[in-house]
Amino acid sequence: MNRPIPPSDTPILSATDPAALEEAARLLKAGGCVALPTETVYGLACDATNADAVAGVYEAKGRPSFNPLICHVDTVERARALIDLDETGEQLADAFWPGPLTLVASKRAPSPVSDLAAAGLDSLAVRLPRSEALRALVSRLDAPLAAPSANASGTISPTTAQHVKDSLNGRIHLILDGGACPVGVESTIVSLLEPGRPTLLRPGGVAREQLETVCGALGRAGAANQAAPTAPGQLTSHYAPNASVRLNATAPLAGESYLGFGAQPESDDIVFFNLSPKGDLVEAATNLFTALRWLDSASDRIAVAPIPETGLGEAINDRLRRAAAER
Ligand code: TXA
Ligand code: MG
């Protein structure tokens, strides 16, 4: 193991400070891991071509090593060098990159990406994010950055630098702070592995309806194999708060806190967080993980209002079902 040892108190620096980016590039080149903002959630980035650095990310997160990572790139050309982008892939990339969309396709051989990052699969997940800091670092390293969400495995994803610090302090080398993530849920993952039949592997920051205007009807992934997810590591219990979670609750029961949506009466007697009083699903996605953290810290039982399954509602409900799953 050659990677640097993380400091016991992980520093937080501004993602727009050139000296901080310089330091991040130095740490990444040395095999370290750096948390940084993306439009979806904070990612824990490392050099995807350095197996030792990737091992450091798995270790910091306590992540099961069968769950492959997304490789982040700075240009569509770099994506094309890593995976076979077919016509559908080109159309989706053109419409939604940079943005909260990840494409899974056949890995080009030989691949510069370490087998550990791809969990030994022949396919690879690639995303071109909006984050300027992330893209600048990919350019500086001239290598893709593998980045899972910057939280301990199985816990609620981070949408602020402080969330990252709360979860991973002392386990990672640096946190770049770019403020709160504007989208708030992870990227949508689409598989291009079956020619002519793009498949939705994970609902996320780009709504299904938006994708379908570009590529037609999306197939749905089969039930995930919990032991060895070849389709995304969709472990059922994920995004887990400590509190129990009850879905589709039109009102809280005694002792429950309440995650509301849309016009709903508030009461001083209950711990209440409304994801979007005006019923806007984009706003609700932005608030989701902060709301879950807050209710989790304030109560043992969280009741959740019904949320429509349209637009970003599909991603929100996906995360909430995982938060509610048996564990
Ligand atoms: O928005 C996001 O996607 C964030 C930011 C940091 O980019 N990243 C993120 O990474 O959510 P992570 O590791 O929490 O989730 C990545 C998902 C996992 O469910 C994984 O199984 C799936 O992507 N995945 C990665 N490679 C895959 C592949 N070759 N085939 C199918 N799924 C894959
Ligand atoms: Mg994650």
GROMACS .gro file of C-alpha atoms and ligand atoms in nm:
model
  361
    1MET     CA    1   0.000   0.000   0.000
    2ASN     CA    2   0.155   0.328  -0.113
    3ARG     CA    3  -0.129   0.570  -0.065
    4PRO     CA    4  -0.092   0.853   0.187
    5ILE     CA    5  -0.237   0.809   0.536
    6PRO     CA    6  -0.544   1.035   0.586
    7PRO     CA    7  -0.512   1.313   0.846
    8SER     CA    8  -0.712   1.252   1.166
    9ASP     CA    9  -0.913   1.571   1.105
   10THR     CA   10  -1.006   1.592   0.736
   11PRO     CA   11  -0.972   1.950   0.606
   12ILE     CA   12  -1.259   2.123   0.421
   13LEU     CA   13  -1.144   2.367   0.149
   14SER     CA   14  -1.340   2.569  -0.107
   15ALA     CA   15  -1.396   2.389  -0.439
   16THR     CA   16  -1.341   2.717  -0.624
   17ASP     CA   17  -1.005   2.793  -0.458
   18PRO     CA   18  -0.723   2.723  -0.709
   19ALA     CA   19  -0.483   2.628  -0.428
   20ALA     CA   20  -0.737   2.375  -0.297
   21LEU     CA   21  -0.771   2.222  -0.645
   22GLU     CA   22  -0.391   2.205  -0.664
   23GLU     CA   23  -0.383   2.018  -0.334
   24ALA     CA   24  -0.665   1.787  -0.447
   25ALA     CA   25  -0.477   1.704  -0.768
   26ARG     CA   26  -0.161   1.630  -0.569
   27LEU     CA   27  -0.347   1.397  -0.331
   28LEU     CA   28  -0.529   1.218  -0.613
   29LYS     CA   29  -0.203   1.163  -0.804
   30ALA     CA   30  -0.050   1.018  -0.487
   31GLY     CA   31  -0.338   0.768  -0.459
   32GLY     CA   32  -0.545   0.954  -0.200
   33CYS     CA   33  -0.922   1.007  -0.196
   34VAL     CA   34  -1.090   1.347  -0.210
   35ALA     CA   35  -1.458   1.423  -0.151
   36LEU     CA   36  -1.602   1.677  -0.392
   37PRO     CA   37  -1.935   1.828  -0.490
   38THR     CA   38  -2.134   1.716  -0.792
   39GLU     CA   39  -2.480   1.832  -0.896
   40THR     CA   40  -2.629   1.511  -0.749
   41VAL     CA   41  -2.451   1.426  -0.424
   42TYR     CA   42  -2.093   1.459  -0.294
   43GLY     CA   43  -1.862   1.196  -0.446
   44LEU     CA   44  -1.552   1.035  -0.295
   45ALA     CA   45  -1.309   1.055  -0.586
   46CYS     CA   46  -0.991   0.867  -0.661
   47ASP     CA   47  -0.781   0.793  -0.968
   48ALA     CA   48  -0.979   0.514  -1.139
   49THR     CA   49  -0.662   0.377  -1.301
   50ASN     CA   50  -0.486   0.324  -0.967
   51ALA     CA   51  -0.606   0.001  -0.799
   52ASP     CA   52  -0.447   0.095  -0.467
   53ALA     CA   53  -0.633   0.428  -0.465
   54VAL     CA   54  -0.960   0.251  -0.549
   55ALA     CA   55  -0.901   0.008  -0.264
   56GLY     CA   56  -0.864   0.313  -0.039
   57VAL     CA   57  -1.210   0.437  -0.141
   58TYR     CA   58  -1.374   0.100  -0.074
   59GLU     CA   59  -1.197   0.091   0.261
   60ALA     CA   60  -1.294   0.445   0.362
   61LYS     CA   61  -1.660   0.374   0.282
   62GLY     CA   62  -1.663   0.019   0.417
   63ARG     CA   63  -1.814  -0.074   0.080
   64PRO     CA   64  -1.865  -0.435  -0.033
   65SER     CA   65  -1.607  -0.475  -0.308
   66PHE     CA   66  -1.852  -0.636  -0.554
   67ASN     CA   67  -2.030  -0.306  -0.600
   68PRO     CA   68  -1.868  -0.128  -0.899
   69LEU     CA   69  -1.794   0.245  -0.913
   70ILE     CA   70  -1.893   0.515  -1.164
   71CYS     CA   71  -1.604   0.663  -1.365
   72HIS     CA   72  -1.634   1.039  -1.406
   73VAL     CA   73  -1.496   1.208  -1.717
   74ASP     CA   74  -1.440   1.562  -1.841
   75THR     CA   75  -1.534   1.519  -2.209
   76VAL     CA   76  -1.748   1.293  -2.428
   77GLU     CA   77  -1.425   1.192  -2.607
   78ARG     CA   78  -1.289   1.050  -2.284
   79ALA     CA   79  -1.617   0.861  -2.233
   80ARG     CA   80  -1.590   0.717  -2.585
   81ALA     CA   81  -1.237   0.597  -2.510
   82LEU     CA   82  -1.365   0.403  -2.208
   83ILE     CA   83  -1.693   0.249  -2.334
   84ASP     CA   84  -1.869   0.163  -2.659
   85LEU     CA   85  -2.119   0.447  -2.695
   86ASP     CA   86  -2.374   0.328  -2.951
   87GLU     CA   87  -2.616   0.560  -3.130
   88THR     CA   88  -2.856   0.569  -2.835
   89GLY     CA   89  -2.564   0.644  -2.605
   90GLU     CA   90  -2.450   0.931  -2.824
   91GLN     CA   91  -2.802   1.076  -2.828
   92LEU     CA   92  -2.838   1.052  -2.451
   93ALA     CA   93  -2.491   1.199  -2.395
   94ASP     CA   94  -2.571   1.483  -2.632
   95ALA     CA   95  -2.900   1.560  -2.455
   96PHE     CA   96  -2.802   1.519  -2.089
   97TRP     CA   97  -2.425   1.559  -2.047
   98PRO     CA   98  -2.288   1.729  -1.854
   99GLY     CA   99  -2.554   1.625  -1.605
  100PRO     CA  100  -2.700   1.367  -1.366
  101LEU     CA  101  -2.696   1.072  -1.609
  102THR     CA  102  -2.469   0.765  -1.593
  103LEU     CA  103  -2.433   0.534  -1.893
  104VAL     CA  104  -2.335   0.167  -1.856
  105ALA     CA  105  -2.186   0.009  -2.168
  106SER     CA  106  -1.926  -0.246  -2.280
  107LYS     CA  107  -1.580  -0.158  -2.158
  108ARG     CA  108  -1.323  -0.097  -2.428
  109ALA     CA  109  -1.018  -0.323  -2.409
  110PRO     CA  110  -0.753  -0.271  -2.299
  111SER     CA  111  -0.904  -0.047  -2.030
  112PRO     CA  112  -0.702   0.199  -1.824
  113VAL     CA  113  -0.960   0.157  -1.544
  114SER     CA  114  -0.855  -0.079  -1.268
  115ASP     CA  115  -1.054  -0.403  -1.243
  116LEU     CA  116  -1.130  -0.321  -0.883
  117ALA     CA  117  -1.318  -0.002  -0.982
  118ALA     CA  118  -1.525  -0.202  -1.234
  119ALA     CA  119  -1.563  -0.489  -0.985
  120GLY     CA  120  -1.430  -0.725  -1.251
  121LEU     CA  121  -1.723  -0.664  -1.491
  122ASP     CA  122  -1.689  -0.633  -1.871
  123SER     CA  123  -1.909  -0.324  -1.856
  124LEU     CA  124  -1.834   0.018  -1.713
  125ALA     CA  125  -2.049   0.301  -1.573
  126VAL     CA  126  -1.944   0.646  -1.700
  127ARG     CA  127  -2.074   0.994  -1.620
  128LEU     CA  128  -1.987   1.345  -1.737
  129PRO     CA  129  -2.092   1.562  -1.440
  130ARG     CA  130  -2.161   1.935  -1.430
  131SER     CA  131  -1.913   1.988  -1.145
  132GLU     CA  132  -1.632   2.209  -1.272
  133ALA     CA  133  -1.397   2.104  -0.993
  134LEU     CA  134  -1.444   1.739  -1.079
  135ARG     CA  135  -1.394   1.792  -1.452
  136ALA     CA  136  -1.089   2.011  -1.394
  137LEU     CA  137  -0.933   1.738  -1.180
  138VAL     CA  138  -1.000   1.472  -1.445
  139SER     CA  139  -0.824   1.695  -1.699
  140ARG     CA  140  -0.534   1.760  -1.462
  141LEU     CA  141  -0.480   1.390  -1.394
  142ASP     CA  142  -0.560   1.293  -1.751
  143ALA     CA  143  -0.748   0.998  -1.600
  144PRO     CA  144  -1.110   0.921  -1.510
  145LEU     CA  145  -1.203   0.965  -1.145
  146ALA     CA  146  -1.396   0.681  -0.982
  147ALA     CA  147  -1.639   0.825  -0.729
  148PRO     CA  148  -1.912   0.662  -0.524
  149SER     CA  149  -2.121   0.880  -0.296
  150ALA     CA  150  -1.904   1.019  -0.015
  151ASN     CA  151  -2.071   0.845   0.279
  152ALA     CA  152  -2.012   0.529   0.480
  153SER     CA  153  -2.164   0.240   0.282
  154GLY     CA  154  -2.535   0.189   0.344
  155THR     CA  155  -2.597   0.527   0.508
  156ILE     CA  156  -2.779   0.836   0.377
  157SER     CA  157  -2.600   1.005   0.084
  158PRO     CA  158  -2.429   1.342   0.149
  159THR     CA  159  -2.550   1.664  -0.011
  160THR     CA  160  -2.326   1.906   0.184
  161ALA     CA  161  -1.956   1.910   0.278
  162GLN     CA  162  -2.057   1.883   0.645
  163HIS     CA  163  -2.255   1.561   0.575
  164VAL     CA  164  -1.932   1.417   0.430
  165LYS     CA  165  -1.730   1.526   0.732
  166ASP     CA  166  -1.988   1.377   0.971
  167SER     CA  167  -1.968   1.041   0.793
  168LEU     CA  168  -1.602   1.005   0.688
  169ASN     CA  169  -1.388   1.239   0.900
  170GLY     CA  170  -1.037   1.101   0.947
  171ARG     CA  171  -1.089   0.833   0.678
  172ILE     CA  172  -1.030   1.051   0.370
  173HIS     CA  173  -0.769   1.305   0.265
  174LEU     CA  174  -0.963   1.621   0.177
  175ILE     CA  175  -1.315   1.758   0.132
  176LEU     CA  176  -1.383   2.021  -0.134
  177ASP     CA  177  -1.684   2.234  -0.040
  178GLY     CA  178  -1.907   2.354  -0.325
  179GLY     CA  179  -2.221   2.422  -0.118
  180ALA     CA  180  -2.541   2.217  -0.123
  181CYS     CA  181  -2.591   1.986  -0.423
  182PRO     CA  182  -2.858   2.135  -0.651
  183VAL     CA  183  -3.018   1.806  -0.766
  184GLY     CA  184  -2.995   1.618  -0.437
  185VAL     CA  185  -3.044   1.257  -0.556
  186GLU     CA  186  -2.789   1.040  -0.738
  187SER     CA  187  -2.761   1.019  -1.115
  188THR     CA  188  -3.001   0.814  -1.327
  189ILE     CA  189  -2.825   0.499  -1.453
  190VAL     CA  190  -2.912   0.369  -1.800
  191SER     CA  191  -2.764   0.049  -1.943
  192LEU     CA  192  -2.680   0.030  -2.313
  193LEU     CA  193  -2.567  -0.332  -2.290
  194GLU     CA  194  -2.864  -0.469  -2.486
  195PRO     CA  195  -2.846  -0.308  -2.830
  196GLY     CA  196  -3.162  -0.117  -2.918
  197ARG     CA  197  -3.307  -0.162  -2.570
  198PRO     CA  198  -3.177   0.097  -2.323
  199THR     CA  199  -3.266  -0.006  -1.969
  200LEU     CA  200  -3.322   0.200  -1.657
  201LEU     CA  201  -3.100   0.055  -1.382
  202ARG     CA  202  -3.151   0.328  -1.123
  203PRO     CA  203  -3.396   0.620  -1.129
  204GLY     CA  204  -3.218   0.947  -1.046
  205GLY     CA  205  -3.163   1.312  -1.130
  206VAL     CA  206  -3.284   1.290  -1.492
  207ALA     CA  207  -3.650   1.184  -1.498
  208ARG     CA  208  -3.754   0.879  -1.702
  209GLU     CA  209  -3.996   1.094  -1.905
  210GLN     CA  210  -3.711   1.324  -2.013
  211LEU     CA  211  -3.493   1.030  -2.119
  212GLU     CA  212  -3.778   0.867  -2.309
  213THR     CA  213  -3.830   1.175  -2.526
  214VAL     CA  214  -3.476   1.112  -2.653
  215CYS     CA  215  -3.443   0.733  -2.664
  216GLY     CA  216  -3.798   0.595  -2.659
  217ALA     CA  217  -3.939   0.359  -2.395
  218LEU     CA  218  -3.682   0.244  -2.141
  219GLY     CA  219  -3.669  -0.120  -2.033
  220ARG     CA  220  -3.680  -0.189  -1.661
  221ALA     CA  221  -3.403  -0.383  -1.487
  222GLY     CA  222  -3.499  -0.721  -1.344
  223ALA     CA  223  -3.493  -0.789  -0.971
  224ALA     CA  224  -3.138  -0.720  -0.857
  225ASN     CA  225  -2.924  -1.010  -0.751
  226GLN     CA  226  -2.838  -0.919  -0.393
  227ALA     CA  227  -2.523  -1.131  -0.373
  228ALA     CA  228  -2.352  -1.015  -0.691
  229PRO     CA  229  -2.528  -0.726  -0.858
  230THR     CA  230  -2.422  -0.718  -1.221
  231ALA     CA  231  -2.689  -0.459  -1.273
  232PRO     CA  232  -2.626  -0.180  -1.024
  233GLY     CA  233  -2.559  -0.282  -0.672
  234GLN     CA  234  -2.915  -0.216  -0.584
  235LEU     CA  235  -2.895  -0.358  -0.236
  236THR     CA  236  -3.247  -0.333  -0.100
  237SER     CA  237  -3.152  -0.179   0.232
  238HIS     CA  238  -2.958   0.131   0.139
  239TYR     CA  239  -2.986   0.496   0.230
  240ALA     CA  240  -3.075   0.364   0.572
  241PRO     CA  241  -3.153   0.600   0.858
  242ASN     CA  242  -3.144   0.461   1.213
  243ALA     CA  243  -3.513   0.533   1.253
  244SER     CA  244  -3.782   0.306   1.110
  245VAL     CA  245  -3.956   0.443   0.801
  246ARG     CA  246  -4.330   0.404   0.720
  247LEU     CA  247  -4.431   0.498   0.365
  248ASN     CA  248  -4.755   0.637   0.216
  249ALA     CA  249  -4.865   0.779   0.549
  250THR     CA  250  -5.132   1.046   0.502
  251ALA     CA  251  -5.069   1.159   0.862
  252PRO     CA  252  -4.821   1.069   1.138
  253LEU     CA  253  -4.923   0.841   1.426
  254ALA     CA  254  -4.843   0.930   1.786
  255GLY     CA  255  -4.464   0.929   1.834
  256GLU     CA  256  -4.378   0.950   1.465
  257SER     CA  257  -4.201   1.238   1.294
  258TYR     CA  258  -4.335   1.331   0.951
  259LEU     CA  259  -4.180   1.382   0.608
  260GLY     CA  260  -4.444   1.579   0.423
  261PHE     CA  261  -4.502   1.672   0.060
  262GLY     CA  262  -4.739   1.934  -0.082
  263ALA     CA  263  -4.992   2.143   0.107
  264GLN     CA  264  -5.015   1.986   0.452
  265PRO     CA  265  -5.110   2.118   0.791
  266GLU     CA  266  -4.820   2.161   1.031
  267SER     CA  267  -4.856   2.111   1.404
  268ASP     CA  268  -4.628   2.217   1.687
  269ASP     CA  269  -4.674   1.872   1.841
  270ILE     CA  270  -4.485   1.681   1.573
  271VAL     CA  271  -4.139   1.695   1.420
  272PHE     CA  272  -4.225   1.787   1.063
  273PHE     CA  273  -4.020   1.847   0.747
  274ASN     CA  274  -4.206   1.932   0.428
  275LEU     CA  275  -4.002   1.833   0.118
  276SER     CA  276  -4.190   2.087  -0.091
  277PRO     CA  277  -4.498   2.271   0.039
  278LYS     CA  278  -4.583   2.368  -0.319
  279GLY     CA  279  -4.562   2.005  -0.435
  280ASP     CA  280  -4.259   2.051  -0.662
  281LEU     CA  281  -4.072   1.720  -0.712
  282VAL     CA  282  -3.745   1.889  -0.817
  283GLU     CA  283  -3.742   2.089  -0.494
  284ALA     CA  284  -3.837   1.774  -0.301
  285ALA     CA  285  -3.538   1.582  -0.446
  286THR     CA  286  -3.302   1.862  -0.342
  287ASN     CA  287  -3.427   1.841   0.018
  288LEU     CA  288  -3.463   1.463   0.050
  289PHE     CA  289  -3.137   1.353   0.215
  290THR     CA  290  -3.110   1.657   0.442
  291ALA     CA  291  -3.468   1.596   0.554
  292LEU     CA  292  -3.404   1.227   0.625
  293ARG     CA  293  -3.093   1.311   0.829
  294TRP     CA  294  -3.277   1.572   1.028
  295LEU     CA  295  -3.583   1.355   1.106
  296ASP     CA  296  -3.350   1.064   1.186
  297SER     CA  297  -3.167   1.272   1.445
  298ALA     CA  298  -3.497   1.389   1.598
  299SER     CA  299  -3.701   1.067   1.618
  300ASP     CA  300  -3.701   0.685   1.609
  301ARG     CA  301  -3.994   0.650   1.370
  302ILE     CA  302  -4.044   0.847   1.050
  303ALA     CA  303  -4.375   0.851   0.861
  304VAL     CA  304  -4.361   0.962   0.497
  305ALA     CA  305  -4.636   1.128   0.294
  306PRO     CA  306  -4.739   0.973  -0.041
  307ILE     CA  307  -4.522   1.112  -0.322
  308PRO     CA  308  -4.625   1.093  -0.689
  309GLU     CA  309  -4.430   0.841  -0.899
  310THR     CA  310  -4.380   1.087  -1.188
  311GLY     CA  311  -4.071   1.293  -1.283
  312LEU     CA  312  -3.812   1.293  -1.003
  313GLY     CA  313  -4.076   1.125  -0.784
  314GLU     CA  314  -3.955   0.790  -0.921
  315ALA     CA  315  -3.603   0.852  -0.782
  316ILE     CA  316  -3.737   0.992  -0.453
  317ASN     CA  317  -3.967   0.692  -0.399
  318ASP     CA  318  -3.685   0.452  -0.492
  319ARG     CA  319  -3.463   0.600  -0.218
  320LEU     CA  320  -3.751   0.605   0.033
  321ARG     CA  321  -3.840   0.240  -0.035
  322ARG     CA  322  -3.477   0.147   0.032
  323ALA     CA  323  -3.477   0.354   0.350
  324ALA     CA  324  -3.792   0.166   0.460
  325ALA     CA  325  -3.664  -0.184   0.365
  326GLU     CA  326  -3.610  -0.457   0.627
  327ARG     CA  327  -3.255  -0.458   0.757
  328TXA     O1  328  -2.482   1.077  -0.879
  328TXA     C1  329  -2.411   0.979  -0.871
  328TXA     O2  330  -2.421   0.881  -0.947
  328TXA     C2  331  -2.305   0.978  -0.759
  328TXA     C3  332  -2.206   1.090  -0.789
  328TXA     C4  333  -2.092   1.093  -0.692
  328TXA     O3  334  -2.162   1.080  -0.921
  328TXA     N1  335  -2.240   0.852  -0.749
  328TXA     C5  336  -2.303   0.741  -0.702
  328TXA     O4  337  -2.220   0.632  -0.692
  328TXA     O5  338  -2.419   0.738  -0.670
  328TXA     P1  339  -2.257   0.503  -0.612
  328TXA     O6  340  -2.131   0.424  -0.607
  328TXA     O7  341  -2.321   0.536  -0.482
  328TXA     O8  342  -2.358   0.429  -0.706
  328TXA     C6  343  -2.312   0.377  -0.829
  328TXA     C7  344  -2.406   0.273  -0.880
  328TXA     C8  345  -2.403   0.148  -0.797
  328TXA     O9  346  -2.536   0.108  -0.770
  328TXA     C9  347  -2.333   0.049  -0.889
  328TXA    O10  348  -2.373  -0.083  -0.867
  328TXA    C10  349  -2.371   0.100  -1.027
  328TXA    O11  350  -2.364   0.237  -1.012
  328TXA     N2  351  -2.277   0.054  -1.129
  328TXA    C11  352  -2.148   0.085  -1.141
  328TXA     N3  353  -2.091   0.019  -1.243
  328TXA    C12  354  -2.187  -0.056  -1.299
  328TXA    C13  355  -2.192  -0.148  -1.408
  328TXA     N4  356  -2.086  -0.177  -1.480
  328TXA     N5  357  -2.310  -0.207  -1.436
  328TXA    C14  358  -2.420  -0.178  -1.364
  328TXA     N6  359  -2.421  -0.093  -1.260
  328TXA    C15  360  -2.307  -0.034  -1.226
  329MG      MG  361  -2.413   0.554  -0.283
   0.00000   0.00000   0.00000
